[in-house]
Amino acid sequence: MLDLALVTQQALTQEDSGWNMGSFGAIAEFHHVDGDPSPEDMKEHVQFTSRGGIRLDSLENVVPVAYETLSPKPHRWTQAVSLCLPQEMAAMHQREVLTELGPDADAIRVEDRQGILFDMGLNQFQVDFCIRTLDGDLLKILRENAGRSLFEVGNPAMPAILAAHPHRVALTRIGRVEVYQMIGGPDTGGKSPEGPHTHVLPKLLRAGRTHSANTPIPAGLTPCGALHPENPVIGRLGEDKPFNRAAFDAFQKLLNAWAPEDYITAKQDAWRLLEQGVPAAEASEPTTRVGRAGWRNGIRQWRLLHGNSPLLDDWASAFDREAALTEPENPGH
């Protein structure tokens, strides 16, 4: 049995591991940036740089769910361990309007604890998505418009937030992620800065979902955060990299311990049939969505583990084709 506390503690000291907390449409991410000081073992579940930070306050009742998702690029896949709570334990305040919460006494860094925290009022089930500031001009606008939706026509608060770039703070029942860097937009050349950053996507928020349909979270559980261990084929900036067998093997241990059984069984079945040289026409792919994802990722990973072959090309042509099962990639994951 794997010890979740030990796995997460070790991951906090690994530069190629990433983290996030949030929902489907509002998420805060923490990633180490090459050239920043190396992570230190702080003896607590916390890590931060000048760009942002992550702190796990409690792993009590957390159920880890490890998974691999299909990338739209046929030679890649993404991977993560969702940190889930039973649904009734995951609920946050679900405020619908901008709300002042007072000084952020629980901020990761001591110097941020006088900053004034505002819930943005995004009404997300498992996260209170907040901003934190001591900027007098921004505070004035926020206080004048507290009690209103940030998305209300004519509300000046959202443009003021985008212009002032306050800290963003994602609060969940298991901890928090803080982002100190600028908000991605016109001031950053239209893209998110490297390393810690946030996404607030109104179209996805309106869906009212806690996670993507391609994330195999069992019924009754809600993901509050996620660990993204080093990906064996994707670099921190989303670039292709040479296959890292050690990173692959390390995640397979987490997968075998914490992944949905359908996924593991399907991947192992694909590997067994490929080992036996069974043509694609004589193989039957799984009937479940999760199983088909495992089957397809098994094909992709077999190519890296064993090299190209006509048999593998036959399998990829027959089975690795369903675009609906792919998940858009996020650099750093």
Coordinates of C-alpha atoms in Angstrom, one line a residue:
M1 CA 0.0 0.0 0.0
L2 CA 1.3 3.5 -0.9
D3 CA 1.3 6.2 1.7
L4 CA -0.4 9.3 0.3
A5 CA 1.2 11.6 2.8
L6 CA 4.7 10.3 1.8
V7 CA 3.9 10.5 -1.9
T8 CA 2.7 14.1 -1.7
Q9 CA 5.6 15.2 0.6
Q10 CA 8.1 13.8 -1.8
A11 CA 6.4 15.3 -4.8
L12 CA 6.6 18.8 -3.2
T13 CA 10.4 18.5 -3.4
Q14 CA 10.4 17.5 -7.1
E15 CA 10.8 20.3 -9.6
D16 CA 9.0 18.5 -12.4
S17 CA 5.9 17.9 -10.3
G18 CA 3.0 20.3 -10.7
W19 CA -0.2 21.0 -8.7
N20 CA -3.6 22.6 -9.0
M21 CA -6.7 23.3 -7.0
G22 CA -10.0 24.5 -8.4
S23 CA -12.9 23.3 -10.5
F24 CA -14.0 22.9 -14.1
G25 CA -13.4 26.5 -15.2
A26 CA -11.7 28.1 -12.3
I27 CA -8.3 26.7 -11.4
A28 CA -5.0 27.8 -9.8
E29 CA -1.8 26.0 -10.7
F30 CA 1.6 25.8 -9.1
H31 CA 4.6 24.7 -11.2
H32 CA 8.3 25.1 -10.6
V33 CA 10.1 27.3 -13.1
D34 CA 13.6 26.3 -14.4
G35 CA 16.1 28.6 -12.8
D36 CA 14.2 29.3 -9.6
P37 CA 15.6 28.0 -6.3
S38 CA 15.2 24.3 -6.0
P39 CA 12.3 23.1 -3.8
E40 CA 13.3 22.5 -0.2
D41 CA 12.0 19.8 2.1
M42 CA 10.0 22.0 4.6
K43 CA 8.8 19.1 6.7
E44 CA 5.3 20.3 6.0
H45 CA 3.0 19.9 3.0
V46 CA 4.0 23.3 1.6
Q47 CA 6.1 24.7 -1.2
F48 CA 6.4 28.2 -2.6
T49 CA 8.5 30.4 -4.7
S50 CA 8.4 34.1 -5.6
R51 CA 5.8 33.2 -8.2
G52 CA 3.3 31.2 -6.2
G53 CA 2.7 28.4 -3.7
I54 CA 0.9 25.2 -2.7
R55 CA -0.1 24.0 0.8
L56 CA -1.9 20.8 1.7
D57 CA -3.6 21.4 5.1
S58 CA -5.3 18.1 5.5
L59 CA -5.2 14.7 3.8
E60 CA -7.8 13.2 6.1
N61 CA -10.5 11.4 4.2
V62 CA -8.7 12.1 0.9
V63 CA -9.1 9.4 -1.7
P64 CA -6.4 9.5 -4.4
V65 CA -7.5 8.7 -8.0
A66 CA -4.6 8.2 -10.4
Y67 CA -5.3 8.4 -14.1
E68 CA -3.8 8.9 -17.6
T69 CA -5.7 10.9 -20.2
L70 CA -5.4 10.8 -24.0
S71 CA -3.6 13.7 -25.6
P72 CA -4.9 14.9 -29.0
K73 CA -1.3 14.3 -30.1
P74 CA -1.1 10.5 -30.8
H75 CA 2.4 10.0 -29.3
R76 CA 1.6 11.6 -25.9
W77 CA -0.7 11.3 -22.8
T78 CA -1.2 13.3 -19.7
Q79 CA -1.2 12.0 -16.1
A80 CA -2.3 13.1 -12.6
V81 CA -3.4 12.0 -9.2
S82 CA -6.7 13.7 -8.2
L83 CA -7.0 14.3 -4.5
C84 CA -10.7 13.7 -3.8
L85 CA -13.1 14.0 -0.9
P86 CA -16.5 12.4 -0.5
Q87 CA -18.9 14.9 -2.1
E88 CA -20.5 16.0 1.2
M89 CA -17.0 16.8 2.6
A90 CA -15.8 18.8 -0.4
A91 CA -18.4 21.5 -0.5
M92 CA -17.1 25.1 -0.1
H93 CA -19.2 28.3 0.3
Q94 CA -20.4 28.7 -3.3
R95 CA -20.8 32.4 -3.0
E96 CA -22.4 34.0 -6.1
V97 CA -21.3 37.6 -5.6
L98 CA -18.0 39.4 -4.8
T99 CA -17.5 39.1 -1.0
E100 CA -14.9 40.6 1.3
L101 CA -13.5 38.0 3.7
G102 CA -11.0 40.2 5.6
P103 CA -7.2 39.7 6.1
D104 CA -5.8 36.4 4.8
A105 CA -4.4 35.2 8.2
D106 CA -3.7 31.8 6.7
A107 CA -1.6 32.9 3.7
I108 CA 1.3 30.7 2.9
R109 CA 3.9 33.6 3.3
V110 CA 3.9 35.7 6.4
E111 CA 4.2 38.9 4.4
D112 CA 0.9 38.2 2.7
R113 CA -1.2 37.8 5.8
Q114 CA -2.3 41.4 6.0
G115 CA -3.6 41.2 2.4
I116 CA -7.4 41.5 2.1
L117 CA -9.1 38.5 0.7
F118 CA -12.2 38.7 -1.6
D119 CA -14.2 35.7 -2.8
M120 CA -14.8 36.4 -6.5
G121 CA -18.2 34.8 -6.2
L122 CA -17.8 32.2 -8.9
N123 CA -20.2 29.8 -7.3
Q124 CA -18.0 26.7 -7.7
F125 CA -18.8 23.7 -5.6
Q126 CA -15.4 22.6 -4.3
V127 CA -13.4 25.9 -4.4
D128 CA -13.7 29.4 -3.1
F129 CA -11.8 31.3 -5.8
C130 CA -10.4 34.5 -4.3
I131 CA -8.2 37.5 -4.9
R132 CA -5.9 39.1 -2.3
T133 CA -4.7 42.7 -2.3
L134 CA -3.5 45.7 -0.4
D135 CA -3.8 48.0 -3.4
G136 CA -5.8 51.0 -2.2
D137 CA -7.3 51.9 -5.5
L138 CA -8.4 48.3 -6.2
L139 CA -9.7 47.9 -2.7
K140 CA -11.9 50.9 -3.2
I141 CA -13.4 49.5 -6.4
L142 CA -13.9 46.0 -4.9
R143 CA -15.6 47.4 -1.8
E144 CA -17.9 49.6 -3.8
N145 CA -19.0 46.6 -5.8
A146 CA -19.2 44.0 -3.2
G147 CA -22.4 42.1 -3.3
R148 CA -22.5 42.2 -7.2
S149 CA -21.6 39.5 -9.7
L150 CA -18.3 40.1 -11.3
F151 CA -20.0 39.2 -14.6
E152 CA -22.8 41.7 -14.3
V153 CA -22.9 44.1 -17.2
G154 CA -21.2 47.4 -16.3
N155 CA -19.5 46.1 -13.2
P156 CA -16.1 47.8 -13.1
A157 CA -14.6 45.3 -10.6
M158 CA -13.5 42.7 -13.1
P159 CA -11.7 45.2 -15.4
A160 CA -10.0 46.6 -12.3
I161 CA -8.9 43.1 -11.2
L162 CA -7.5 42.3 -14.6
A163 CA -5.6 45.6 -14.6
A164 CA -4.2 45.4 -11.1
H165 CA -3.1 41.7 -11.1
P166 CA -3.8 40.9 -7.5
H167 CA -2.8 37.6 -6.0
R168 CA -5.2 34.7 -6.7
V169 CA -6.0 32.2 -4.0
A170 CA -7.9 29.0 -4.5
L171 CA -9.2 27.6 -1.2
T172 CA -10.4 24.1 -0.8
R173 CA -11.1 21.7 2.0
I174 CA -7.6 20.1 1.5
G175 CA -5.6 23.3 1.3
R176 CA -4.8 26.2 -1.1
V177 CA -2.9 27.3 -4.1
E178 CA -1.7 30.9 -4.3
V179 CA -0.5 32.7 -7.5
Y180 CA 1.5 35.9 -7.3
Q181 CA 2.3 36.4 -11.0
M182 CA 0.3 38.5 -13.4
I183 CA -3.0 37.4 -14.8
G184 CA -2.7 36.1 -18.3
G185 CA -4.0 38.7 -20.8
P186 CA -3.0 41.8 -22.7
D187 CA -0.3 42.6 -20.1
T188 CA 1.3 39.2 -20.6
G189 CA 1.1 39.1 -24.4
G190 CA -2.2 37.1 -24.3
K191 CA -0.8 34.0 -22.6
S192 CA -0.4 32.7 -19.1
P193 CA 3.0 33.3 -17.5
E194 CA 5.4 30.4 -17.1
G195 CA 5.0 28.6 -13.8
P196 CA 2.1 29.4 -11.3
H197 CA -0.9 30.9 -13.1
T198 CA -4.7 30.8 -13.0
H199 CA -7.6 30.3 -15.4
V200 CA -11.1 31.6 -15.0
L201 CA -13.2 30.6 -18.0
P202 CA -16.8 31.8 -17.8
K203 CA -18.0 29.4 -20.5
L204 CA -16.8 26.4 -18.5
L205 CA -18.1 27.9 -15.2
R206 CA -21.6 28.0 -16.6
A207 CA -21.4 24.2 -17.1
G208 CA -21.5 23.8 -13.3
R209 CA -19.3 20.8 -13.3
T210 CA -16.6 19.8 -10.8
H211 CA -14.3 18.2 -13.4
S212 CA -13.8 17.2 -17.0
A213 CA -15.8 14.2 -18.3
N214 CA -12.5 12.6 -19.3
T215 CA -11.2 12.6 -15.7
P216 CA -12.4 9.2 -14.3
I217 CA -13.5 10.3 -10.8
P218 CA -15.7 7.6 -9.2
A219 CA -19.3 8.6 -8.3
G220 CA -19.6 10.2 -4.9
L221 CA -16.1 11.7 -5.0
T222 CA -15.2 15.3 -5.8
P223 CA -11.6 16.3 -6.9
C224 CA -10.3 19.2 -4.7
G225 CA -6.8 19.3 -6.1
A226 CA -4.4 17.3 -8.2
L227 CA -0.7 16.3 -8.2
H228 CA 0.9 16.1 -11.7
P229 CA 4.1 14.0 -11.4
E230 CA 6.7 14.4 -14.0
N231 CA 5.3 13.4 -17.4
P232 CA 7.6 10.9 -19.2
V233 CA 7.0 12.4 -22.7
I234 CA 6.0 16.1 -22.1
G235 CA 8.3 18.8 -20.7
R236 CA 7.3 21.5 -18.3
L237 CA 6.6 24.0 -21.1
G238 CA 4.5 21.5 -23.1
E239 CA 7.3 20.5 -25.4
D240 CA 8.1 16.9 -26.6
K241 CA 11.0 15.3 -24.7
P242 CA 12.8 12.0 -25.0
F243 CA 11.0 9.2 -23.2
N244 CA 11.9 9.2 -19.5
R245 CA 11.6 5.5 -18.5
A246 CA 12.2 6.3 -14.8
A247 CA 9.3 8.9 -14.7
F248 CA 7.1 6.4 -16.5
D249 CA 7.8 3.6 -14.1
A250 CA 7.3 5.9 -11.1
F251 CA 3.9 6.9 -12.2
Q252 CA 2.9 3.3 -13.1
K253 CA 3.3 2.5 -9.4
L254 CA 0.8 5.2 -8.5
L255 CA -1.5 4.1 -11.3
N256 CA -1.5 0.5 -10.2
A257 CA -2.4 1.5 -6.7
W258 CA -5.0 4.2 -7.3
A259 CA -6.4 4.0 -10.8
P260 CA -9.9 2.8 -11.8
E261 CA -9.8 -1.0 -12.3
D262 CA -11.3 -0.7 -15.8
Y263 CA -8.4 1.4 -16.9
I264 CA -5.7 -0.9 -15.6
T265 CA -7.3 -4.0 -16.9
A266 CA -7.8 -2.5 -20.4
K267 CA -4.2 -1.4 -20.7
Q268 CA -2.9 -4.7 -19.4
D269 CA -5.1 -6.6 -21.9
A270 CA -3.8 -4.5 -24.8
W271 CA -0.2 -5.2 -23.8
R272 CA -0.9 -8.9 -23.4
L273 CA -2.4 -9.2 -26.9
L274 CA 0.3 -7.1 -28.5
E275 CA 2.9 -9.3 -26.8
Q276 CA 1.1 -12.3 -28.3
G277 CA 1.1 -10.7 -31.8
V278 CA -2.7 -10.7 -32.1
P279 CA -3.9 -8.7 -35.1
A280 CA -6.2 -5.7 -34.5
A281 CA -9.0 -7.5 -36.4
E282 CA -9.0 -10.3 -33.8
A283 CA -9.0 -7.9 -30.8
S284 CA -12.0 -6.3 -29.2
E285 CA -11.6 -2.9 -27.5
P286 CA -13.3 -2.3 -24.1
T287 CA -16.9 -1.1 -24.0
T288 CA -16.4 1.5 -21.3
R289 CA -15.1 5.0 -21.8
V290 CA -12.4 4.5 -19.1
G291 CA -11.5 1.2 -20.6
R292 CA -11.1 2.5 -24.1
A293 CA -8.8 5.3 -22.8
G294 CA -6.6 2.6 -21.1
W295 CA -6.6 0.5 -24.2
R296 CA -5.5 3.5 -26.4
N297 CA -2.8 4.7 -24.0
G298 CA -1.6 1.2 -23.8
I299 CA -1.0 1.3 -27.6
R300 CA 0.9 4.6 -27.3
Q301 CA 3.0 3.4 -24.4
W302 CA 3.8 0.1 -26.1
R303 CA 5.4 1.9 -29.0
L304 CA 7.8 3.7 -26.6
L305 CA 8.5 0.6 -24.6
H306 CA 9.0 -1.7 -27.5
G307 CA 9.5 0.3 -30.7
N308 CA 7.6 0.6 -33.9
S309 CA 6.2 -2.4 -35.8
P310 CA 3.6 -3.2 -38.5
L311 CA 1.4 -4.9 -35.8
L312 CA 1.4 -1.7 -33.7
D313 CA 0.6 0.5 -36.7
D314 CA -2.3 -1.9 -37.4
W315 CA -3.6 -1.5 -33.8
A316 CA -3.2 2.3 -33.8
S317 CA -5.1 2.6 -37.0
A318 CA -7.9 0.4 -35.7
F319 CA -8.3 1.8 -32.2
D320 CA -6.5 5.1 -31.5
R321 CA -8.8 7.4 -33.3
E322 CA -11.7 8.6 -31.1
A323 CA -11.2 12.4 -30.7
A324 CA -14.0 12.6 -28.0
L325 CA -11.8 10.8 -25.5
T326 CA -8.8 13.2 -25.8
E327 CA -8.1 15.9 -23.2
P328 CA -6.5 19.3 -24.2
E329 CA -3.0 19.5 -22.7
N330 CA -1.9 22.0 -20.2
P331 CA 1.8 22.7 -20.2
G332 CA 3.4 21.8 -17.0
H333 CA 1.1 18.8 -16.5

